[in-house]
Amino acid sequence: MKKEKLFFGLGFVSTIAISLMFAINLNAKTQDSESSKLQALTKFTKVISTVENSYADELTFTQIIDKAIAGLMSNLDAHSSFMDEKAFNDTKVQTEGEFGGLGITVGMKDGALTVVAPIEGTPADKAGVKSNDVILRIDGNSTLGITLDEAVSKMRGKPKTPIVITIFRKGEMKPFDVNITRDIIKVESVYAKSIEDENILYLRVTNFDQKVVSEASKFIKEHKDADGIILDLRNNPGGLLEQAVGLTNLFVSDGVIVSQKGRDKSENTAYKAKANNKITNLPLAVLVNGGSASASEIVSGALQDLKRGIIIGENTFGKGSVQVIMPLNSKEGLRMTIARYYLPSGRTIQNSGVKPDLIVYPGKVPDEDNSFNLKESDLKQHLETELSKIDSKVKVSKKSQKDKDKIIPRSTIYNDIQLKTAIDSIKILNITKDGK
């Protein structure tokens, strides 16, 4: 009876596989001969039948095929994967600006589940998760051999439920646990602030959702008389390509912003700037770090190549490949790498990332001369708070407090040497411009 079952399995799967083989050959060129393809497919179907009949746990034929597809996709590269029904549905919420989870973007780097960047203000960010942290365990379960979609699925859950992730961080003696409470992740993709005592617009882009270009354009137009713009892309994991192209186009009037090239020439595309979309000539400084990935690298790399802005910070993540979702049916699909991104100069950011013009590591500004100014500012804020407690007539109004939230104080600037370098760079660019 078992032999009959085995024979049926081999015959059934072989028929499907051989049919697929001939269908593929009708429209595709291949280096393999017909006989070598047949041998490979025979081996594949034999493995499937062996697993179906001999594996310790009983698996359905569909489960075996799904696992085979998942294994194939995960072995192509770190960003390709098989998407089951849940993963397929989850992709629909990625760019809508609100979703449940921890608030981190993850990827596979050298075979390890790695944090690309925490999203600003989310549970993961508040818990201290950092870019390039390696997640070894999720609720005690090892992440070795896990697919990216499986990892994301495990980390998502109902709001207010706890999760423990075990992290390995370069420079730490040993791995450590981070306790996080899941929540609804509401993403403010773009916001603007002024800088205390400076006429400089600080423009922060946390991720590239569908609102980035319109929001950034609005803020830039509102500050058209600024002395310069600081575009902060630190810990920005990326997002929509069209928004990255659109944001870059606000600063440049012509030239190729990014191109993609793949095996299929039909996928080769060059995204060029449109003169009518440029809205500012103000001096520009761009902040990046190891958490700046994908779309962030396209923006910073293009602005660097087109000599439009000065890039400051640390080397970016290095994700320069193009993935598309290819539906298999109404509930499942493949996320597959089909091409790679290339910057205007022709260089790729895959694995190498974007190297800043000024490499500046995070930390405080080492300048003791600022101590008096900071103490004076802190004292003023402290006295205002104390007065508001004892005198109902002397209060910091809600309006003035709201205005303060839109200003980056000097105390923050001197605790962020990358930001301070960007401010100084804008001043130098203005001096150079005026000198000409």
Tab-separated table of N, CA and C in Angstrom, residues 302-361:
chain	number	residue	atom	x	y	z
A	302	ALA	N	21.574	60.506	-4.586
A	302	ALA	CA	21.301	61.319	-5.774
A	302	ALA	C	21.703	62.769	-5.536
A	303	LEU	N	21.356	63.312	-4.376
A	303	LEU	CA	21.724	64.692	-4.059
A	303	LEU	C	23.240	64.852	-3.999
A	304	GLN	N	23.920	63.802	-3.541
A	304	GLN	CA	25.379	63.828	-3.501
A	304	GLN	C	25.963	63.812	-4.912
A	305	ASP	N	25.479	62.904	-5.748
A	305	ASP	CA	25.990	62.785	-7.118
A	305	ASP	C	25.706	64.037	-7.953
A	306	LEU	N	24.545	64.652	-7.708
A	306	LEU	CA	24.140	65.830	-8.476
A	306	LEU	C	24.688	67.130	-7.881
A	307	LYS	N	25.568	66.982	-6.863
A	307	LYS	CA	26.234	68.132	-6.238
A	307	LYS	C	25.228	69.149	-5.695
A	308	ARG	N	24.112	68.649	-5.171
A	308	ARG	CA	23.057	69.554	-4.696
A	308	ARG	C	23.094	69.761	-3.183
A	309	GLY	N	23.656	68.828	-2.438
A	309	GLY	CA	23.688	68.976	-0.987
A	309	GLY	C	24.919	68.298	-0.409
A	310	ILE	N	25.225	68.655	0.838
A	310	ILE	CA	26.344	68.017	1.524
A	310	ILE	C	25.793	66.938	2.452
A	311	ILE	N	26.324	65.724	2.344
A	311	ILE	CA	25.831	64.578	3.106
A	311	ILE	C	26.691	64.417	4.359
A	312	ILE	N	26.030	64.318	5.511
A	312	ILE	CA	26.723	64.319	6.802
A	312	ILE	C	26.247	63.143	7.652
A	313	GLY	N	27.176	62.497	8.352
A	313	GLY	CA	26.800	61.435	9.285
A	313	GLY	C	27.625	60.184	9.101
A	314	GLU	N	26.935	59.039	9.042
A	314	GLU	CA	27.604	57.741	8.939
A	314	GLU	C	27.171	57.015	7.678
A	315	ASN	N	27.940	56.017	7.283
A	315	ASN	CA	27.623	55.221	6.097
A	315	ASN	C	26.230	54.620	6.219
A	316	THR	N	25.470	54.661	5.122
A	316	THR	CA	24.096	54.172	5.158
A	316	THR	C	24.032	52.638	5.092
A	317	PHE	N	22.826	52.098	5.179
A	317	PHE	CA	22.601	50.658	5.354
A	317	PHE	C	23.078	49.810	4.179
A	318	GLY	N	22.786	50.235	2.956
A	318	GLY	CA	23.217	49.491	1.770
A	318	GLY	C	22.182	48.550	1.190
A	319	LYS	N	20.950	49.041	1.018
A	319	LYS	CA	19.912	48.235	0.364
A	319	LYS	C	19.543	48.907	-0.953
A	320	GLY	N	20.073	48.357	-2.040
A	320	GLY	CA	19.861	48.970	-3.338
A	320	GLY	C	19.214	48.052	-4.348
A	321	SER	N	18.287	47.216	-3.902
A	321	SER	CA	17.627	46.294	-4.820
A	321	SER	C	16.134	46.598	-4.906
A	322	VAL	N	15.542	46.190	-6.024
A	322	VAL	CA	14.138	46.458	-6.306
A	322	VAL	C	13.324	45.185	-6.107
A	323	GLN	N	12.310	45.267	-5.249
A	323	GLN	CA	11.425	44.121	-5.062
A	323	GLN	C	10.021	44.449	-5.574
A	324	VAL	N	9.390	43.463	-6.161
A	324	VAL	CA	7.992	43.603	-6.562
A	324	VAL	C	7.199	42.439	-5.989
A	325	ILE	N	5.907	42.676	-5.803
A	325	ILE	CA	5.012	41.630	-5.328
A	325	ILE	C	4.340	40.996	-6.547
A	326	MET	N	4.541	39.704	-6.721
A	326	MET	CA	3.940	38.976	-7.834
A	326	MET	C	2.888	38.017	-7.284
A	327	PRO	N	1.613	38.333	-7.454
A	327	PRO	CA	0.556	37.454	-6.931
A	327	PRO	C	0.587	36.074	-7.593
A	328	LEU	N	0.430	35.045	-6.765
A	328	LEU	CA	0.272	33.685	-7.282
A	328	LEU	C	-1.206	33.357	-7.457
A	329	ASN	N	-2.003	33.943	-6.584
A	329	ASN	CA	-3.460	33.840	-6.635
A	329	ASN	C	-4.003	35.021	-5.847
A	330	SER	N	-5.258	34.976	-5.438
A	330	SER	CA	-5.851	36.110	-4.728
A	330	SER	C	-5.364	36.231	-3.287
A	331	LYS	N	-4.680	35.198	-2.752
A	331	LYS	CA	-4.297	35.197	-1.346
A	331	LYS	C	-2.796	35.080	-1.091
A	332	GLU	N	-2.025	34.685	-2.098
A	332	GLU	CA	-0.597	34.448	-1.898
A	332	GLU	C	0.219	35.129	-2.998
A	333	GLY	N	1.495	35.296	-2.715
A	333	GLY	CA	2.334	35.925	-3.716
A	333	GLY	C	3.812	35.723	-3.444
A	334	LEU	N	4.627	36.260	-4.324
A	334	LEU	CA	6.077	36.226	-4.182
A	334	LEU	C	6.594	37.659	-4.080
A	335	ARG	N	7.477	37.881	-3.128
A	335	ARG	CA	8.226	39.127	-3.112
A	335	ARG	C	9.580	38.805	-3.733
A	336	MET	N	9.859	39.368	-4.909
A	336	MET	CA	11.050	38.962	-5.630
A	336	MET	C	11.894	40.159	-6.065
A	337	THR	N	13.196	40.012	-5.897
A	337	THR	CA	14.135	41.013	-6.388
A	337	THR	C	14.229	40.901	-7.901
A	338	ILE	N	13.925	41.991	-8.591
A	338	ILE	CA	13.923	41.954	-10.058
A	338	ILE	C	14.978	42.872	-10.667
A	339	ALA	N	15.527	43.779	-9.838
A	339	ALA	CA	16.501	44.722	-10.381
A	339	ALA	C	17.277	45.372	-9.241
A	340	ARG	N	18.256	46.194	-9.603
A	340	ARG	CA	19.032	46.931	-8.611
A	340	ARG	C	18.989	48.420	-8.955
A	341	TYR	N	19.059	49.224	-7.904
A	341	TYR	CA	19.064	50.675	-8.083
A	341	TYR	C	20.474	51.176	-8.397
A	342	TYR	N	20.548	52.185	-9.249
A	342	TYR	CA	21.825	52.824	-9.563
A	342	TYR	C	21.657	54.341	-9.463
A	343	LEU	N	22.609	54.977	-8.818
A	343	LEU	CA	22.572	56.418	-8.625
A	343	LEU	C	23.002	57.135	-9.907
A	344	PRO	N	22.852	58.464	-9.976
A	344	PRO	CA	23.172	59.193	-11.218
A	344	PRO	C	24.566	58.923	-11.765
A	345	SER	N	25.549	58.699	-10.890
A	345	SER	CA	26.923	58.450	-11.340
A	345	SER	C	27.109	57.039	-11.878
A	346	GLY	N	26.082	56.180	-11.715
A	346	GLY	CA	26.178	54.797	-12.161
A	346	GLY	C	26.550	53.830	-11.060
A	347	ARG	N	26.880	54.327	-9.873
A	347	ARG	CA	27.256	53.444	-8.763
A	347	ARG	C	26.010	52.828	-8.131
A	348	THR	N	26.193	51.667	-7.531
A	348	THR	CA	25.095	51.009	-6.835
A	348	THR	C	25.272	51.195	-5.337
A	349	ILE	N	24.162	51.197	-4.605
A	349	ILE	CA	24.227	51.323	-3.151
A	349	ILE	C	24.082	49.957	-2.479
A	350	GLN	N	23.844	48.902	-3.271
A	350	GLN	CA	23.664	47.571	-2.703
A	350	GLN	C	24.918	47.142	-1.937
A	351	ASN	N	24.746	46.840	-0.669
A	351	ASN	CA	25.805	46.392	0.249
A	351	ASN	C	26.778	47.511	0.660
A	352	SER	N	27.098	48.426	-0.256
A	352	SER	CA	28.081	49.460	0.076
A	352	SER	C	27.462	50.698	0.702
A	353	GLY	N	26.215	51.015	0.367
A	353	GLY	CA	25.554	52.179	0.915
A	353	GLY	C	26.096	53.479	0.358
A	354	VAL	N	25.732	54.592	1.015
A	354	VAL	CA	26.205	55.921	0.623
A	354	VAL	C	27.193	56.403	1.678
A	355	LYS	N	28.373	56.773	1.227
A	355	LYS	CA	29.386	57.299	2.136
A	355	LYS	C	29.237	58.812	2.230
A	356	PRO	N	29.048	59.356	3.430
A	356	PRO	CA	28.846	60.808	3.581
A	356	PRO	C	30.053	61.617	3.123
A	357	ASP	N	29.808	62.869	2.760
A	357	ASP	CA	30.899	63.790	2.448
A	357	ASP	C	31.671	64.121	3.723
A	358	LEU	N	30.931	64.255	4.822
A	358	LEU	CA	31.538	64.485	6.131
A	358	LEU	C	31.126	63.350	7.056
A	359	ILE	N	32.063	62.502	7.422
A	359	ILE	CA	31.755	61.403	8.340
A	359	ILE	C	31.797	61.936	9.769
A	360	VAL	N	30.637	61.907	10.429
A	360	VAL	CA	30.512	62.409	11.793
A	360	VAL	C	29.750	61.365	12.613
A	361	TYR	N	30.378	60.853	13.653
A	361	TYR	CA	29.736	59.853	14.499
A	361	TYR	C	28.885	60.539	15.562
